Coordinates of C-alpha atoms and ligand atoms in Angstrom, one line a residue:
M91 CA -14.2 11.2 4.5
L92 CA -10.6 11.0 3.7
K93 CA -8.8 8.2 5.0
I94 CA -5.2 9.4 5.4
G95 CA -2.0 8.5 7.3
C96 CA 1.7 8.1 6.8
H97 CA 4.4 4.8 7.7
L98 CA 5.1 4.7 11.4
S99 CA 7.6 3.4 13.6
C100 CA 6.2 0.3 15.5
A101 CA 9.4 0.2 17.8
K102 CA 7.4 1.3 20.8
G103 CA 3.9 -1.0 19.8
F104 CA 0.5 -0.6 18.9
A105 CA -0.7 1.6 21.2
A106 CA 2.1 4.5 20.7
M107 CA 1.2 4.2 16.7
S108 CA -2.2 5.0 17.3
K109 CA -1.5 7.6 19.3
D110 CA 1.4 9.2 17.1
A111 CA -1.0 8.8 14.5
H112 CA -3.9 10.9 16.3
S113 CA -1.6 13.4 17.3
I114 CA -0.5 14.3 13.6
G115 CA -3.8 14.3 12.2
A116 CA -3.8 10.6 10.7
N117 CA -6.6 8.2 10.7
T118 CA -5.1 5.5 9.9
F119 CA -1.6 4.2 9.5
Q120 CA 1.0 1.7 7.8
F121 CA 3.9 0.2 10.2
F122 CA 6.6 -2.9 9.2
T123 CA 5.6 -6.4 10.6
R124 CA 9.1 -7.1 11.5
N125 CA 12.7 -5.3 11.0
P126 CA 12.4 -4.0 7.1
R127 CA 16.0 -5.4 6.7
G128 CA 16.4 -8.4 8.5
G129 CA 13.7 -10.6 9.5
S130 CA 13.5 -10.6 13.2
A131 CA 10.0 -9.9 14.9
K132 CA 9.4 -9.1 18.1
A133 CA 7.0 -10.7 20.0
W134 CA 3.5 -8.7 19.7
Q135 CA 2.3 -7.8 24.0
D136 CA -1.5 -8.7 24.6
A137 CA -2.1 -5.9 26.8
D138 CA -0.7 -3.6 23.9
L139 CA -3.2 -4.9 21.3
S140 CA -5.9 -4.1 23.5
A141 CA -4.7 -0.7 24.2
F142 CA -4.3 -0.3 20.4
A143 CA -7.9 -1.5 20.0
D144 CA -9.6 0.9 22.4
F145 CA -7.6 3.8 21.2
A146 CA -8.2 3.2 17.4
R147 CA -11.9 3.2 18.3
A148 CA -12.2 6.5 20.0
F149 CA -9.7 7.8 17.8
G150 CA -11.9 6.6 14.4
Q151 CA -9.3 4.7 13.7
S152 CA -9.1 2.1 10.9
H153 CA -7.4 0.4 7.5
F154 CA -4.3 -0.1 9.2
L155 CA -1.7 -1.4 6.4
A156 CA 0.9 -3.7 7.6
H157 CA 4.1 -3.5 5.6
A158 CA 6.5 -6.8 4.5
P159 CA 10.1 -7.0 5.0
Y160 CA 11.9 -5.7 2.0
T161 CA 14.4 -8.2 2.1
L162 CA 11.0 -10.5 1.4
N163 CA 11.7 -12.3 -2.4
A164 CA 9.5 -14.6 -3.0
C165 CA 10.6 -15.4 -6.4
A166 CA 14.2 -15.6 -5.6
A167 CA 16.6 -17.9 -7.2
R168 CA 17.7 -19.1 -4.0
E169 CA 15.8 -21.5 -2.1
N170 CA 16.7 -20.7 1.4
V171 CA 15.4 -16.6 0.5
R172 CA 12.7 -18.3 -0.8
E173 CA 11.8 -20.5 2.3
F174 CA 12.3 -16.8 4.4
A175 CA 10.1 -15.1 2.1
Y176 CA 7.3 -18.5 2.8
L177 CA 7.9 -18.2 6.3
T178 CA 7.7 -14.8 6.9
L179 CA 4.7 -14.0 5.1
E180 CA 3.0 -17.2 6.7
D181 CA 4.4 -16.1 10.3
D182 CA 3.1 -12.1 9.5
L183 CA -0.5 -13.4 8.1
K184 CA -1.0 -15.7 11.7
R185 CA -0.5 -12.5 13.6
L186 CA -2.1 -10.5 11.6
E187 CA -5.0 -12.5 12.6
R188 CA -4.3 -11.3 16.5
L189 CA -5.5 -7.8 15.1
G190 CA -8.7 -9.1 13.5
G191 CA -7.2 -9.0 9.7
C192 CA -5.4 -6.2 8.2
L193 CA -4.3 -4.8 5.0
Y194 CA -1.0 -6.7 4.5
N195 CA 1.9 -5.3 1.4
F196 CA 4.2 -6.9 0.1
H197 CA 6.9 -6.3 -3.0
P198 CA 6.3 -9.3 -5.2
G199 CA 10.0 -9.7 -4.9
S200 CA 13.2 -9.3 -7.8
H201 CA 13.5 -12.0 -10.7
V202 CA 17.3 -11.8 -10.7
G203 CA 17.8 -13.2 -13.6
Q204 CA 15.6 -16.0 -13.9
G205 CA 13.4 -14.1 -16.2
V206 CA 9.7 -12.1 -15.5
D207 CA 7.8 -15.7 -15.9
A208 CA 9.8 -18.1 -13.3
G209 CA 9.6 -15.0 -11.1
I210 CA 5.9 -14.4 -11.5
E211 CA 5.3 -18.7 -11.6
K212 CA 7.2 -18.3 -7.8
I213 CA 5.5 -15.1 -6.5
A214 CA 2.6 -17.2 -7.6
Q215 CA 3.3 -20.6 -5.8
T216 CA 4.4 -18.9 -2.2
L217 CA 0.6 -17.3 -2.7
C218 CA -0.7 -20.1 -2.9
A219 CA 1.0 -21.8 -0.1
M220 CA -0.3 -19.2 1.8
P221 CA -4.3 -20.2 3.8
L222 CA -5.4 -17.4 2.2
A223 CA -9.1 -18.4 2.4
D224 CA -9.1 -18.7 6.2
L225 CA -7.8 -15.3 6.5
H226 CA -9.5 -11.9 7.6
S227 CA -6.7 -9.6 6.1
T228 CA -6.3 -8.8 2.6
V229 CA -3.0 -9.6 1.2
L230 CA -2.0 -6.6 -1.7
L231 CA 0.8 -6.7 -4.6
E232 CA 2.3 -3.5 -4.5
T233 CA 3.0 -1.7 -7.7
M234 CA 6.7 -1.0 -8.2
A235 CA 9.3 1.2 -9.9
G236 CA 10.4 -1.8 -12.3
K237 CA 14.2 -1.2 -10.9
G238 CA 17.3 -3.8 -11.9
S239 CA 14.5 -7.1 -11.9
E240 CA 11.8 -6.1 -9.8
I241 CA 8.5 -7.9 -10.8
G242 CA 5.6 -5.0 -10.5
G243 CA 6.9 -2.3 -12.9
S244 CA 3.6 -2.8 -15.0
F245 CA 0.3 -3.8 -14.3
E246 CA 0.2 -6.9 -16.4
Q247 CA 3.1 -8.4 -14.5
L248 CA 0.7 -8.2 -11.1
R249 CA -2.4 -9.5 -13.3
A250 CA -0.5 -13.0 -14.0
I251 CA 0.9 -13.2 -10.2
I252 CA -3.4 -12.9 -9.7
D253 CA -4.5 -15.2 -12.0
Q254 CA -1.9 -17.7 -10.7
V255 CA -3.3 -17.8 -7.5
P256 CA -6.5 -20.2 -7.8
A257 CA -8.2 -18.8 -4.5
N258 CA -7.2 -15.2 -5.3
E259 CA -10.6 -13.4 -3.6
K260 CA -8.3 -12.4 -0.7
L261 CA -5.6 -10.4 -3.6
G262 CA -5.5 -6.9 -4.0
V263 CA -3.1 -4.6 -5.4
C264 CA -1.5 -1.2 -3.3
L265 CA -1.0 1.4 -5.8
D266 CA 2.2 3.1 -5.2
T267 CA 2.2 6.8 -6.6
C268 CA 5.9 6.9 -7.1
H269 CA 6.2 3.5 -8.2
A270 CA 3.6 3.7 -10.4
W271 CA 4.8 7.4 -12.0
D272 CA 8.9 5.9 -12.2
A273 CA 7.7 2.8 -14.0
G274 CA 6.1 5.1 -16.7
Y275 CA 2.2 5.8 -15.8
D276 CA 1.6 8.8 -16.4
I277 CA -0.5 10.1 -13.3
A278 CA 0.3 13.6 -13.7
G279 CA -0.5 14.3 -17.1
D280 CA -3.1 11.6 -17.9
L281 CA -4.4 10.0 -14.7
D282 CA -8.0 8.8 -16.2
G283 CA -5.6 6.7 -18.5
V284 CA -3.5 5.2 -15.9
L285 CA -6.8 4.3 -14.1
E286 CA -8.6 3.0 -17.1
Q287 CA -5.3 0.5 -18.0
F288 CA -5.1 -0.3 -14.5
D289 CA -9.4 -1.0 -14.4
R290 CA -8.7 -3.1 -17.7
I291 CA -5.8 -5.3 -17.1
I292 CA -6.6 -5.5 -13.2
G293 CA -9.9 -4.4 -12.4
L294 CA -10.5 -1.1 -10.5
D295 CA -11.9 -3.5 -7.7
R296 CA -8.7 -5.1 -6.4
L297 CA -7.4 -2.0 -5.8
K298 CA -7.1 -1.8 -1.9
A299 CA -4.6 1.3 -0.8
V300 CA -2.6 4.3 -2.0
H301 CA 0.5 5.0 -1.0
L302 CA 1.2 8.4 -1.6
N303 CA 4.5 9.6 -2.8
D304 CA 5.9 12.2 -4.7
S305 CA 8.7 11.0 -6.7
M306 CA 12.8 12.6 -7.1
N307 CA 12.9 11.6 -10.5
P308 CA 11.2 11.8 -14.4
L309 CA 8.1 9.9 -15.4
G310 CA 9.8 5.9 -16.8
S311 CA 13.1 6.7 -14.6
R312 CA 12.4 3.4 -12.8
K313 CA 14.5 4.7 -9.8
D314 CA 12.5 4.7 -6.6
R315 CA 13.2 7.4 -4.9
H316 CA 10.1 9.4 -3.0
A317 CA 10.0 12.7 -2.5
R318 CA 7.3 14.6 0.1
L319 CA 3.7 15.6 -1.4
G320 CA 5.1 18.9 -3.9
E321 CA 8.6 18.5 -4.1
G322 CA 9.1 16.5 -6.5
Q323 CA 8.3 15.6 -10.6
I324 CA 5.0 14.3 -9.7
G325 CA 4.1 17.7 -8.2
L326 CA 1.6 18.5 -5.6
D327 CA -1.5 19.7 -7.7
A328 CA -1.3 16.1 -9.8
L329 CA -1.3 14.6 -6.3
V330 CA -4.4 16.3 -5.0
R331 CA -6.1 14.9 -8.2
V332 CA -4.9 11.2 -7.0
V333 CA -7.2 11.8 -3.8
N334 CA -10.0 13.4 -5.2
H335 CA -10.1 10.9 -8.2
P336 CA -13.7 9.5 -8.1
R337 CA -12.1 6.1 -8.2
L338 CA -9.8 6.6 -5.6
H339 CA -10.8 9.0 -2.8
A340 CA -13.2 6.3 -0.9
L341 CA -9.7 4.4 -0.6
P342 CA -6.8 4.5 2.2
F343 CA -3.6 6.6 1.2
Y344 CA -0.9 6.9 3.2
L345 CA 2.8 8.6 2.9
E346 CA 6.1 7.4 2.5
T347 CA 7.4 10.6 2.5
P348 CA 11.1 11.4 3.4
N349 CA 10.6 13.1 6.4
D350 CA 12.7 13.2 9.8
T351 CA 9.8 14.1 11.9
L352 CA 6.5 13.3 12.7
A353 CA 5.7 17.2 12.5
G354 CA 7.0 16.3 8.8
Y355 CA 4.0 13.8 7.9
G356 CA 1.7 15.9 10.1
A357 CA 2.5 19.3 7.6
E358 CA 1.5 16.7 4.6
I359 CA -1.9 15.2 5.7
A360 CA -3.0 18.9 6.3
L361 CA -2.3 20.2 3.3
I362 CA -3.7 16.9 1.4
Q363 CA -6.7 17.4 4.1
S364 CA -7.1 21.2 3.1
R365 CA -7.5 20.1 -0.5
Y366 CA -9.5 17.0 0.2
D367 CA -12.5 17.7 -2.1
P368 CA -14.5 14.6 -3.6
P369 CA -17.3 14.8 -6.2
Q370 CA -20.3 14.6 -4.2
P371 CA -22.7 11.4 -3.9
H372 CA -25.2 11.5 -6.4
C373 CA -28.4 11.7 -4.7
G374 CA -30.7 10.9 -7.7
S375 CA -33.1 13.8 -6.9
A376 CA -32.7 17.3 -9.2
H377 CA -29.9 19.3 -8.7
P378 CA -31.4 22.6 -6.0
K379 CA -30.3 25.3 -8.5
E380 CA -33.6 23.9 -10.7
H381 CA -36.0 24.1 -7.9
A382 CA -35.1 27.8 -7.5
Ligands
FE590 FE1 6.7 -0.5 -0.2
FE591 FE1 5.0 1.9 -1.4
ZN592 ZN1 9.3 2.9 -3.1

């Protein structure tokens, strides 16, 4: 079964997100843990969380993806910015235990002139300070477009971060199709080749989620401007191949496309559902036609 949802506003709480997701045919969703451009977090209410658990069970929802705020930069040059990243990651991961753990996605960061190696080292240091082994969440590094001094625009950089965290069993990767394309990975022309690279450099066992977005810009543009599915340069057919790929089809997919209304996401989800046709599991017996 296809696991698909979109980014939802957390303004009205978890039970409301669950109902919103269900209303547009989504069986999962992504949400911000706090104000994406600020940092303050509203208290989560017990009653809301228990209503959410009931809805999620009734609606068959799972694989919730929490997204860290954009302002979090674990490799900032300024120590107070790194301190904010540390405190936010720590607090988010602690909160997510109340949901029994989640997928938790963050942008690795921008090295702002310190250089890639220094940036990678600081990100890894921040992760090393998290009690990863005690958590029920899986922490995901997002593949980035590589704009400016962004870390995470290549698979090698993500691998280097993971390698520098000794207790890295709870670390994974979220592949953003717009970002990967903008970073120069040709998922439209050579999806198999890109996934082979991912597997060789990072390992496909680390891939836990996909942000399914089209891109407004051409391959390798390093821009990071999302488009609705089929309205960008990656194109609908290529994104359908992503969803149906034998190595990807069982992963959860999240839309982060520019939609003003829930109905807009609903239409995109319905479109992908209508094209979902992954390879059938191999049953080991002879093909039925051979018995005819
Ligand atoms: Fe993101
Ligand atoms: Fe993304
Ligand atoms: Zn983006």
